[in-house]
mmCIF file of C-alpha atoms in Angstrom:
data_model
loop_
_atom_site.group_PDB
_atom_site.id
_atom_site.type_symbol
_atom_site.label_atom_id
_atom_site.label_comp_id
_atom_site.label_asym_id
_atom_site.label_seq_id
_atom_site.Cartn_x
_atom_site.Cartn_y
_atom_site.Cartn_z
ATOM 1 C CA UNK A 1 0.000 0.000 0.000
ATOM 2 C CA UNK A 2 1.759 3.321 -1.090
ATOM 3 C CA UNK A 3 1.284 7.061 -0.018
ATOM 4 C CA UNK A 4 -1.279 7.874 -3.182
ATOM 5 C CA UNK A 5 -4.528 9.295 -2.280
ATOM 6 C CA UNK A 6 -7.449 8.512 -4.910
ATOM 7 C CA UNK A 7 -10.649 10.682 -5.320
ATOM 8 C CA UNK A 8 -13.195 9.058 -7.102
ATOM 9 C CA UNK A 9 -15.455 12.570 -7.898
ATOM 10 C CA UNK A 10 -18.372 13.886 -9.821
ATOM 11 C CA UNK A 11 -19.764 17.035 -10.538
ATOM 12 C CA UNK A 12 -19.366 20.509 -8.355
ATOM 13 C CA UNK A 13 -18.916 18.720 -4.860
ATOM 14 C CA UNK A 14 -16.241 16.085 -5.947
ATOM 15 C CA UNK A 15 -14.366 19.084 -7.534
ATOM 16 C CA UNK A 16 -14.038 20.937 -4.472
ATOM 17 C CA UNK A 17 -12.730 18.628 -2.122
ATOM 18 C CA UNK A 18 -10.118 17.203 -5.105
ATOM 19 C CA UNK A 19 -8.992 21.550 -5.131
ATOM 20 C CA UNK A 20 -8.842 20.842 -1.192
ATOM 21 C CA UNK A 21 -6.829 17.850 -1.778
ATOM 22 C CA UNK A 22 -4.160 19.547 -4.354
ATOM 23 C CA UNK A 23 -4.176 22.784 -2.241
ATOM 24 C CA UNK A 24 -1.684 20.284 0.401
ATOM 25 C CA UNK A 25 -0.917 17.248 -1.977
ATOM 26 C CA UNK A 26 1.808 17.420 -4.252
ATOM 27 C CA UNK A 27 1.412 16.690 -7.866
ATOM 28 C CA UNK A 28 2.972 12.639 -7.490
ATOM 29 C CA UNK A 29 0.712 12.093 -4.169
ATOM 30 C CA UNK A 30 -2.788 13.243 -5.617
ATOM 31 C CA UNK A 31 -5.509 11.115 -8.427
ATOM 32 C CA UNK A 32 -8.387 12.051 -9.229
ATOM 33 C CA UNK A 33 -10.148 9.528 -10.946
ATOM 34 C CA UNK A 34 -13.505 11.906 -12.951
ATOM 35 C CA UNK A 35 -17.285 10.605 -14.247
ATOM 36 C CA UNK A 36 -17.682 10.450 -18.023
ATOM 37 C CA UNK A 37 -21.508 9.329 -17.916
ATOM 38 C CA UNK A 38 -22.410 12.656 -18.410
ATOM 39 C CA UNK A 39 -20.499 12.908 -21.290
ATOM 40 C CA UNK A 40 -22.197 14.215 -24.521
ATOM 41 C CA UNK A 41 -21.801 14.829 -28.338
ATOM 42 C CA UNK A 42 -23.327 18.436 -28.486
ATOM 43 C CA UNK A 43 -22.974 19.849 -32.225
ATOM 44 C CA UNK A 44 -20.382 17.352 -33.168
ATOM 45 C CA UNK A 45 -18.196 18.359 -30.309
ATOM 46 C CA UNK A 46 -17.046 15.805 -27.509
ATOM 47 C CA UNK A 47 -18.052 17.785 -24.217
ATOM 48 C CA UNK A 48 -17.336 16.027 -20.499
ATOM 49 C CA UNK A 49 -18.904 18.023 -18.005
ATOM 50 C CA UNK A 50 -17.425 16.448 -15.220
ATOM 51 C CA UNK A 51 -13.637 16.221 -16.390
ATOM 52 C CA UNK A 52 -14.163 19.722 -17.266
ATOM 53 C CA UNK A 53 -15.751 21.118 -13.792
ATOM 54 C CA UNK A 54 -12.420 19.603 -12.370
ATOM 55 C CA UNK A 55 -10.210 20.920 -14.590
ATOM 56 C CA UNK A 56 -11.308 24.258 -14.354
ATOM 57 C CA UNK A 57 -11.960 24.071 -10.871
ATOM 58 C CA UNK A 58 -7.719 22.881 -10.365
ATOM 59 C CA UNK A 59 -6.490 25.779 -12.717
ATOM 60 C CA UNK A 60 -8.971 28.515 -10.324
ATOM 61 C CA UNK A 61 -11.227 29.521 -13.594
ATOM 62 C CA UNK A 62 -14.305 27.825 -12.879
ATOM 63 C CA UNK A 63 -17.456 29.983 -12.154
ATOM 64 C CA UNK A 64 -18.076 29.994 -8.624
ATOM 65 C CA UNK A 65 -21.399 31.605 -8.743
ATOM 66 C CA UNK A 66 -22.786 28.317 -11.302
ATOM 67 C CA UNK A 67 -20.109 25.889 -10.234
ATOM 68 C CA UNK A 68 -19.253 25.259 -13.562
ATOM 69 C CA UNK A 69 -18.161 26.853 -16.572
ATOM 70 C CA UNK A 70 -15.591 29.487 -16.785
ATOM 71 C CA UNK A 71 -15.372 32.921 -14.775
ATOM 72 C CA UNK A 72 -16.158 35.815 -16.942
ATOM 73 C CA UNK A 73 -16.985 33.369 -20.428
ATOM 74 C CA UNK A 74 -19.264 34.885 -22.478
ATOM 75 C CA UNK A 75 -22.156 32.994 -25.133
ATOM 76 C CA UNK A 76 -22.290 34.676 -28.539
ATOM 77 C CA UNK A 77 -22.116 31.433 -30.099
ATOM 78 C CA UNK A 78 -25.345 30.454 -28.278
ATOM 79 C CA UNK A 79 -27.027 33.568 -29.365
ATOM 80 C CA UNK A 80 -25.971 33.160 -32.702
ATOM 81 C CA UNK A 81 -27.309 29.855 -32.570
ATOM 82 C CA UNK A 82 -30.754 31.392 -32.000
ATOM 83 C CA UNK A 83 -30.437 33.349 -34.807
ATOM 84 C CA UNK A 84 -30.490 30.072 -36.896
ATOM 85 C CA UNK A 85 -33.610 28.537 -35.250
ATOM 86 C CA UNK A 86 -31.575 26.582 -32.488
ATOM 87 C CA UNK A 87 -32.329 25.842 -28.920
ATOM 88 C CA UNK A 88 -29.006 26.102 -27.401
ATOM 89 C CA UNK A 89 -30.347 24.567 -23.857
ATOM 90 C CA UNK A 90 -26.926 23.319 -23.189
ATOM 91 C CA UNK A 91 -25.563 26.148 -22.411
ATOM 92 C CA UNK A 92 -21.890 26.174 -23.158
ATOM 93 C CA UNK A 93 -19.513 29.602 -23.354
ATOM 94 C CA UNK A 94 -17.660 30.696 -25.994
ATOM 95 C CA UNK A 95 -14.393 29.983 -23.568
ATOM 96 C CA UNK A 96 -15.486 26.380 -22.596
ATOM 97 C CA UNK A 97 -16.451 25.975 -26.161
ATOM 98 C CA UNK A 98 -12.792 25.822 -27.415
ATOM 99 C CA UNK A 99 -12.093 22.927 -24.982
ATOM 100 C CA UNK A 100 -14.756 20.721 -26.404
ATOM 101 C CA UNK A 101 -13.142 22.057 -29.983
ATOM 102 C CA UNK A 102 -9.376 21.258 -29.213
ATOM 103 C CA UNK A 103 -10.701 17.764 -27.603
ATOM 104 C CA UNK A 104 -13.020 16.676 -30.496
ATOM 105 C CA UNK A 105 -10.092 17.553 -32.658
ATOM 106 C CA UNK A 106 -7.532 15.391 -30.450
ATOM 107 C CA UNK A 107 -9.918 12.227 -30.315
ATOM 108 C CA UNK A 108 -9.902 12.593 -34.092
ATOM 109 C CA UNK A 109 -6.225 12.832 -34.249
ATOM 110 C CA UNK A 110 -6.290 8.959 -32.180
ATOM 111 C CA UNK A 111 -5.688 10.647 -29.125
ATOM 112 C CA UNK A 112 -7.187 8.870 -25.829
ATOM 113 C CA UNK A 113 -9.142 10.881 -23.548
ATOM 114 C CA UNK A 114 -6.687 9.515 -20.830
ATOM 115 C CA UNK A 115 -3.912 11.371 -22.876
ATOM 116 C CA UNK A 116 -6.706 14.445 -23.688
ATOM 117 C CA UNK A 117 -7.226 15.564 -20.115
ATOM 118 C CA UNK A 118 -3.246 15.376 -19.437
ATOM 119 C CA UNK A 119 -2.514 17.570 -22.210
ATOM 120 C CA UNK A 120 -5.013 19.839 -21.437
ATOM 121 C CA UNK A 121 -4.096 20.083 -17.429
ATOM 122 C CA UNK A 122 -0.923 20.835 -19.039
ATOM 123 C CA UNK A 123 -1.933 23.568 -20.923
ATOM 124 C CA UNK A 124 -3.752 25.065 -17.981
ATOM 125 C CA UNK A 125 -1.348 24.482 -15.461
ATOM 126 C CA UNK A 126 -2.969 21.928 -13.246
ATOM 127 C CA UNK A 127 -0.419 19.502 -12.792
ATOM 128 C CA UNK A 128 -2.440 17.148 -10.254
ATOM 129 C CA UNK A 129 -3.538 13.874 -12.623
ATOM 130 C CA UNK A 130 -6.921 13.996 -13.802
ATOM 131 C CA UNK A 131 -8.167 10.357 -15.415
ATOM 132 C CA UNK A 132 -11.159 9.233 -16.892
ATOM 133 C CA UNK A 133 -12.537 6.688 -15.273
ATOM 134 C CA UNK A 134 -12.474 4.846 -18.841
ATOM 135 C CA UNK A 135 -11.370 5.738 -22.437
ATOM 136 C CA UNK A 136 -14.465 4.500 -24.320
ATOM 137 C CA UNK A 137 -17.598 5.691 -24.191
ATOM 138 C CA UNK A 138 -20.433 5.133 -21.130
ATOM 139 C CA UNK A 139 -23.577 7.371 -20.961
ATOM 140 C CA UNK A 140 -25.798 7.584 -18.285
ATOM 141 C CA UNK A 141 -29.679 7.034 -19.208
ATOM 142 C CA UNK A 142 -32.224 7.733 -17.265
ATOM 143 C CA UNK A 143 -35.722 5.907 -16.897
ATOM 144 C CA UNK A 144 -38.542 7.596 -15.946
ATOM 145 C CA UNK A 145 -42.430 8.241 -16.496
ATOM 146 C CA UNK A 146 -41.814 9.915 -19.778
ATOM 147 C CA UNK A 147 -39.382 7.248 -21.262
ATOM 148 C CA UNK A 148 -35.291 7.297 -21.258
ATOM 149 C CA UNK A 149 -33.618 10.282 -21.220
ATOM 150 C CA UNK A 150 -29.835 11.016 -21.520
ATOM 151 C CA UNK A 151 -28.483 12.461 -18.548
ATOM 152 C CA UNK A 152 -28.008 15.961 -19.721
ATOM 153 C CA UNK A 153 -31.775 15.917 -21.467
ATOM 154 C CA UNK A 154 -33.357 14.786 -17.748
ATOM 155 C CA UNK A 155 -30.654 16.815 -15.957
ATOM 156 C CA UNK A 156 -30.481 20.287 -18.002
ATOM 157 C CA UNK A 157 -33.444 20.232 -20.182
ATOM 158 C CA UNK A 158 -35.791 19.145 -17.789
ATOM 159 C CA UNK A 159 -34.438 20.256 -14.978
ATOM 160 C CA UNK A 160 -34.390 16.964 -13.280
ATOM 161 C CA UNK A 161 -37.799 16.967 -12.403
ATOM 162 C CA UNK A 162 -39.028 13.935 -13.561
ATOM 163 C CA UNK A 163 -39.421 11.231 -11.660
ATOM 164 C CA UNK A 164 -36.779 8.397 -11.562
ATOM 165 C CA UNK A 165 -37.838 4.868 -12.387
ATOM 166 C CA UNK A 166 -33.976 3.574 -12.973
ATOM 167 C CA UNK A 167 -30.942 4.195 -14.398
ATOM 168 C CA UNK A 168 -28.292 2.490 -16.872
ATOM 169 C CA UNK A 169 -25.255 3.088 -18.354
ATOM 170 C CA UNK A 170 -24.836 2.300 -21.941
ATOM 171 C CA UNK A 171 -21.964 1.011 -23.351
ATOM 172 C CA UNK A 172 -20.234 0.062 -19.926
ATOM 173 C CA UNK A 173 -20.393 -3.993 -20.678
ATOM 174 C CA UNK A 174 -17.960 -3.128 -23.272
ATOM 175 C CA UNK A 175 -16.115 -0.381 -21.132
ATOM 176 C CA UNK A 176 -12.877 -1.212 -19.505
ATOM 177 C CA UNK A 177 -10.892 1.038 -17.019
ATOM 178 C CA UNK A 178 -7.423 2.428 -18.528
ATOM 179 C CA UNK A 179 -4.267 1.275 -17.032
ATOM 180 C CA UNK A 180 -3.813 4.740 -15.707
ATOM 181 C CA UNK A 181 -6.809 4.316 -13.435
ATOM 182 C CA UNK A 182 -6.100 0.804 -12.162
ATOM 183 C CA UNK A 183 -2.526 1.555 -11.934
ATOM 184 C CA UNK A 184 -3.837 4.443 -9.578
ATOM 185 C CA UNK A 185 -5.964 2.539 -7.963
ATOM 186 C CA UNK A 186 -3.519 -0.283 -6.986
ATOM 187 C CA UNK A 187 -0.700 2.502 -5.689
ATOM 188 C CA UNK A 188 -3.617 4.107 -3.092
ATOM 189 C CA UNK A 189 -2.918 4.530 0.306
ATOM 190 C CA UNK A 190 -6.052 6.297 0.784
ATOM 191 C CA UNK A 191 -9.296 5.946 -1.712
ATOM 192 C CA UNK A 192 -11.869 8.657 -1.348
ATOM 193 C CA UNK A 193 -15.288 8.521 -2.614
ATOM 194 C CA UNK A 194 -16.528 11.708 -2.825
ATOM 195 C CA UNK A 195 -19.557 14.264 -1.367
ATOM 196 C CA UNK A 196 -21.122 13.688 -4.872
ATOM 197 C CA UNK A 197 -24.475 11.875 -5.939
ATOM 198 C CA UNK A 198 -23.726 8.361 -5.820
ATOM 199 C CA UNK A 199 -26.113 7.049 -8.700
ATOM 200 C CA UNK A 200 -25.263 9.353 -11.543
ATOM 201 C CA UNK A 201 -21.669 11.059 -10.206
ATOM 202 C CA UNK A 202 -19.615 7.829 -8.748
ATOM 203 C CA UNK A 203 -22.080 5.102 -9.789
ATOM 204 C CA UNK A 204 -20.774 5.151 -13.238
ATOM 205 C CA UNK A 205 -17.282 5.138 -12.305
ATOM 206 C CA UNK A 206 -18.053 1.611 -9.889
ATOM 207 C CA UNK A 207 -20.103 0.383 -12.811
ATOM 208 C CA UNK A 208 -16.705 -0.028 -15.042
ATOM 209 C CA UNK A 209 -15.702 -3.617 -15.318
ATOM 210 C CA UNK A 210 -13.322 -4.168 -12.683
ATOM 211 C CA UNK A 211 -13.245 -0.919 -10.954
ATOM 212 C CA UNK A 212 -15.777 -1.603 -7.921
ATOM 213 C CA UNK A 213 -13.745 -5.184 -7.568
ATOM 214 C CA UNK A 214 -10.642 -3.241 -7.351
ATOM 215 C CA UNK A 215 -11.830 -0.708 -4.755
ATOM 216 C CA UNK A 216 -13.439 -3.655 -2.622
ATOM 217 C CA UNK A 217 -9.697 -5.925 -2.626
ATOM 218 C CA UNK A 218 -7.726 -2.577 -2.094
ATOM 219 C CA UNK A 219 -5.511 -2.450 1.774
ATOM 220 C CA UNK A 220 -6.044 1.237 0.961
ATOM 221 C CA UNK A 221 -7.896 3.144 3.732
ATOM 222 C CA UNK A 222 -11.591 3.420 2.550
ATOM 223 C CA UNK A 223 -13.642 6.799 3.465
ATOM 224 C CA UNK A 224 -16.352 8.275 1.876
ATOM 225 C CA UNK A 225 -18.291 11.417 2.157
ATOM 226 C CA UNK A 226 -21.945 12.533 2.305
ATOM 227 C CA UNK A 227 -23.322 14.715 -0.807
ATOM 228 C CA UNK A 228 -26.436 15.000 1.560
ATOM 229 C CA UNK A 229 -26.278 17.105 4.751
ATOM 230 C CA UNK A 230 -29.616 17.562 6.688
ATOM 231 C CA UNK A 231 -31.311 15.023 3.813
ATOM 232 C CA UNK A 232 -30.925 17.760 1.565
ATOM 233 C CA UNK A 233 -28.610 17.753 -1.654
ATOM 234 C CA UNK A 234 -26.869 21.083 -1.752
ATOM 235 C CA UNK A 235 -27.413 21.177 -5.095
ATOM 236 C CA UNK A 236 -28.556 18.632 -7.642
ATOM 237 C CA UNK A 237 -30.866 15.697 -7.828
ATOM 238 C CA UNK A 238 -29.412 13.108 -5.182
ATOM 239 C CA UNK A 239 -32.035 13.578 -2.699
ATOM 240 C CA UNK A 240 -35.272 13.190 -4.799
ATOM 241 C CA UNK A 241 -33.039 9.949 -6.927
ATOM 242 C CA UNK A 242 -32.520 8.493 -3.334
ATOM 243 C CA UNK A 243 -36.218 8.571 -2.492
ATOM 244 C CA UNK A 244 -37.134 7.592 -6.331
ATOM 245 C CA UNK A 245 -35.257 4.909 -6.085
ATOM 246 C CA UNK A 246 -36.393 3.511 -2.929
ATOM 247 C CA UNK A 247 -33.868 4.570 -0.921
ATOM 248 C CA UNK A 248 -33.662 6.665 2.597
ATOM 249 C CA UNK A 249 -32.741 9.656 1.218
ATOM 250 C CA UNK A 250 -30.290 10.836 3.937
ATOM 251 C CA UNK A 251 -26.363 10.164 4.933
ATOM 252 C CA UNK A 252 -27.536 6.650 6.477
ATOM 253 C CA UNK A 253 -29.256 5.695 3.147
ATOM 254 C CA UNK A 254 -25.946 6.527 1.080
ATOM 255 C CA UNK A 255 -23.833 5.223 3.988
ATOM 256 C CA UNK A 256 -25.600 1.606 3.040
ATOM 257 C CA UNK A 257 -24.814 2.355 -0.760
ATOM 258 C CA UNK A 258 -21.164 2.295 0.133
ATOM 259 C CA UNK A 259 -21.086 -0.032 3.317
ATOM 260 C CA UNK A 260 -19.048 -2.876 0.921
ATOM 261 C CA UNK A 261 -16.638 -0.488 -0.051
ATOM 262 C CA UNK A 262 -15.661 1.450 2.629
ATOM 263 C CA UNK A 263 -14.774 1.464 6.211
ATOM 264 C CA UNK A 264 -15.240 5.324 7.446
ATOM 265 C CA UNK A 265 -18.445 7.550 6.764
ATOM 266 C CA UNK A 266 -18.344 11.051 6.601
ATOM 267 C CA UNK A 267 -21.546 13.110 8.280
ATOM 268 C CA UNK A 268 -21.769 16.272 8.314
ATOM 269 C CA UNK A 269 -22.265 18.451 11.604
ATOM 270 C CA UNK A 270 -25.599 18.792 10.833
ATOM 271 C CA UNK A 271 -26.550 15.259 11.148
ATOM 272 C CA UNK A 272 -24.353 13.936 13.782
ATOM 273 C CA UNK A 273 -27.302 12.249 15.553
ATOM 274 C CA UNK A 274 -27.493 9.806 12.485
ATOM 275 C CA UNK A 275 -23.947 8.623 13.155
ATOM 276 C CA UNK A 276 -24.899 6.156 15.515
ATOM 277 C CA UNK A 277 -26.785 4.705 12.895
ATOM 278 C CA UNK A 278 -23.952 4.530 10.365
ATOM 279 C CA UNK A 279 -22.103 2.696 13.301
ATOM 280 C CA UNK A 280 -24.604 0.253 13.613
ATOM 281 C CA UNK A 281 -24.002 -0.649 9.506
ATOM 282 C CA UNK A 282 -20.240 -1.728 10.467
ATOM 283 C CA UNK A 283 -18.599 1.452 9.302
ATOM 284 C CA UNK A 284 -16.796 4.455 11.560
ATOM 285 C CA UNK A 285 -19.133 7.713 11.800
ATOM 286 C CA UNK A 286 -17.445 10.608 11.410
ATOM 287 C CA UNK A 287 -18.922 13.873 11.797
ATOM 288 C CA UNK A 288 -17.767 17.352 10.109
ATOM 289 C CA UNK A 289 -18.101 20.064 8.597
ATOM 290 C CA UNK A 290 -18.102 19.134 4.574
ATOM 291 C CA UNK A 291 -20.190 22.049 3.151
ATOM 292 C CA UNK A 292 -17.475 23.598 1.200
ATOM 293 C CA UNK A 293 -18.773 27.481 0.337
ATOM 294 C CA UNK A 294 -14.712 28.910 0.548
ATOM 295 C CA UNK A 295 -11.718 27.695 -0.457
ATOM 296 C CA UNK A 296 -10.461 27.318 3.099
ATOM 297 C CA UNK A 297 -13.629 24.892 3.708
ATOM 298 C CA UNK A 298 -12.057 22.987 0.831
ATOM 299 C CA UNK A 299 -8.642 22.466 2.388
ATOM 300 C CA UNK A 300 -9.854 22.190 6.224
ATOM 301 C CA UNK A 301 -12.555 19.434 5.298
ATOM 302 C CA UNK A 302 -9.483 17.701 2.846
ATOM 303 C CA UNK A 303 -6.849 17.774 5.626
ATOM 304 C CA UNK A 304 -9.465 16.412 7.526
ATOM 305 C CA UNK A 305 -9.794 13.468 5.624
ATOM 306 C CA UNK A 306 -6.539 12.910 5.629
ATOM 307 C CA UNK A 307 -6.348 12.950 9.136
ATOM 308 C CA UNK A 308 -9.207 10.216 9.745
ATOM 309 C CA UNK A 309 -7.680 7.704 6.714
ATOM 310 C CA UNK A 310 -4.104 8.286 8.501
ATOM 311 C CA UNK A 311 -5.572 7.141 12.417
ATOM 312 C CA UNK A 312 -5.883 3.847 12.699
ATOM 313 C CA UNK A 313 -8.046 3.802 15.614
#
């Protein structure tokens, strides 16, 4: 067991706590391993919501106001879009645009994504690894009342309002997880699942072929962290999925979604009197503060981590 620590993340909340994470680790100490189920062709360009949340997030441009997106972009190529008849409802700006350009224009050159998101980190300074959780291509589909959606339809379109009947990922039969992330994933000291939703942000990463059986056999110290404080989502859908899907939608009903995987449960303050609870499922409670509004919320909740994987009592 080596030194490495692992994020598995998702979305805005998995992107804070890796920033926490890099604001102490240095570059050879630090993976974080990102969703691609939200992935999406939009206009012929290859756009990753998640990878691209954490990579802007690492090199301080993302919008803190949205939690995603870039600081300041602007959208004249959605309004011009208009012009033409469109309905740009994915809304991307004119900044974030040329990332989905330069990466569509990689893949076509025979580039991996793996190899993608490194050059790009490059390019943008962020020198802490960022790795698909798989090269080929996995899309999260939802079921509900109305029929399947993709993600980003149900999510962005529609607002995630409608009811949840199930989800799938297509394609991940056939996915495999690069060498990259199982190299990662055999080097961890510490594995972190992170404070994001655990059906559509770290579910598809455990639903690669051989990623969940890796996680399970790792000696790596296992913790993972709520994405619910109070039964509430801070932002998102996790809460009304939990409760969709037949779930207690609260820390103790994602504490049982992880129980196999990990050995310590994050709560947040506000829900300390659950912990007891959590202890009862076989896993260590612990409680703190992991709502992450400032950058020194980031680091203090990531050094906190740190500090429950590295005590071994």
């Amino acid at each position: 067991m080596g030194d490495l620590v692992v994020l598995l993340s998702g979305g805005g909340g998995g992107a804070k706590l890796a920033a926490g994470f890099a604001a102490q680790l240095p570059p050879e100490r630090l993976v974080i391993v990102g969703n691609t189920g939200d992935d999406l062709d939009w206009y012929g360009l290859r756009i990753c919501p998640d990878l691209d949340i954490l990579l802007y997030t690492l090199a301080g441009e993302v919008d803190p106001l949205r939690g995603w997106g870039i600081q300041g972009d602007t959208f004249a190529v959605l309004e011009r879009l208009t012009v033409y008849g469109e309905d740009p409802w994915f809304r991307v700006g004119d900044r974030d645009l040329t990332t989905g350009l330069v990466r569509t224009h990689w893949l076509r050159q025979g580039m991996r994504l793996t190899e993608v998101m490194q050059r790009l980190s490059w390019q943008l300074g962020v020198r802490h690894r960022i790795l698909p959780m798989t090269d080929d291509p996995v899309r999260t589909m939802i079921r509900t009342p109305q029929g399947e959606l993709d993600f980003q339809t149900y999510f962005v379109r529609r607002g995630h309002r409608d009811p949840v009947r199930g989800i799938r990922f297509a394609g991940v039969e056939e996915a495999r997880p690069t060498p990259e992330v199982l190299e990662a994933l055999d080097r961890a000291g510490i594995l972190v699942l992170g404070p994001s939703n655990p059906f559509v942000s770290i579910g598809p990463i455990l639903a690669v072929p051989g990623i969940r059986e890796a996680i399970r056999s790792s000696p790596a110290r296992k913790v993972a962290i709520s994405p619910l404080v109070a039964g509430r989502a801070l932002k998102g859908p996790a809460e009304g999925m939990m409760r969709d899907l037949g779930h207690r939608p609260d820390a103790v009903g994602v504490a049982a979604l992880y129980r196999d995987l990990v050995g310590v449960f994050v709560l947040d303050t506000a829900d300390a009197e659950l912990a007891p609870e959590v202890e009862r499922m076989g896993l260590r409670a612990v409680v703190a503060e992991t709502v992450m509004r400032t950058p020194e919320d980031r680091l203090a909740l990531a050094r906190r981590i740190l500090e429950i994987a590295e005590c071994e009592c």
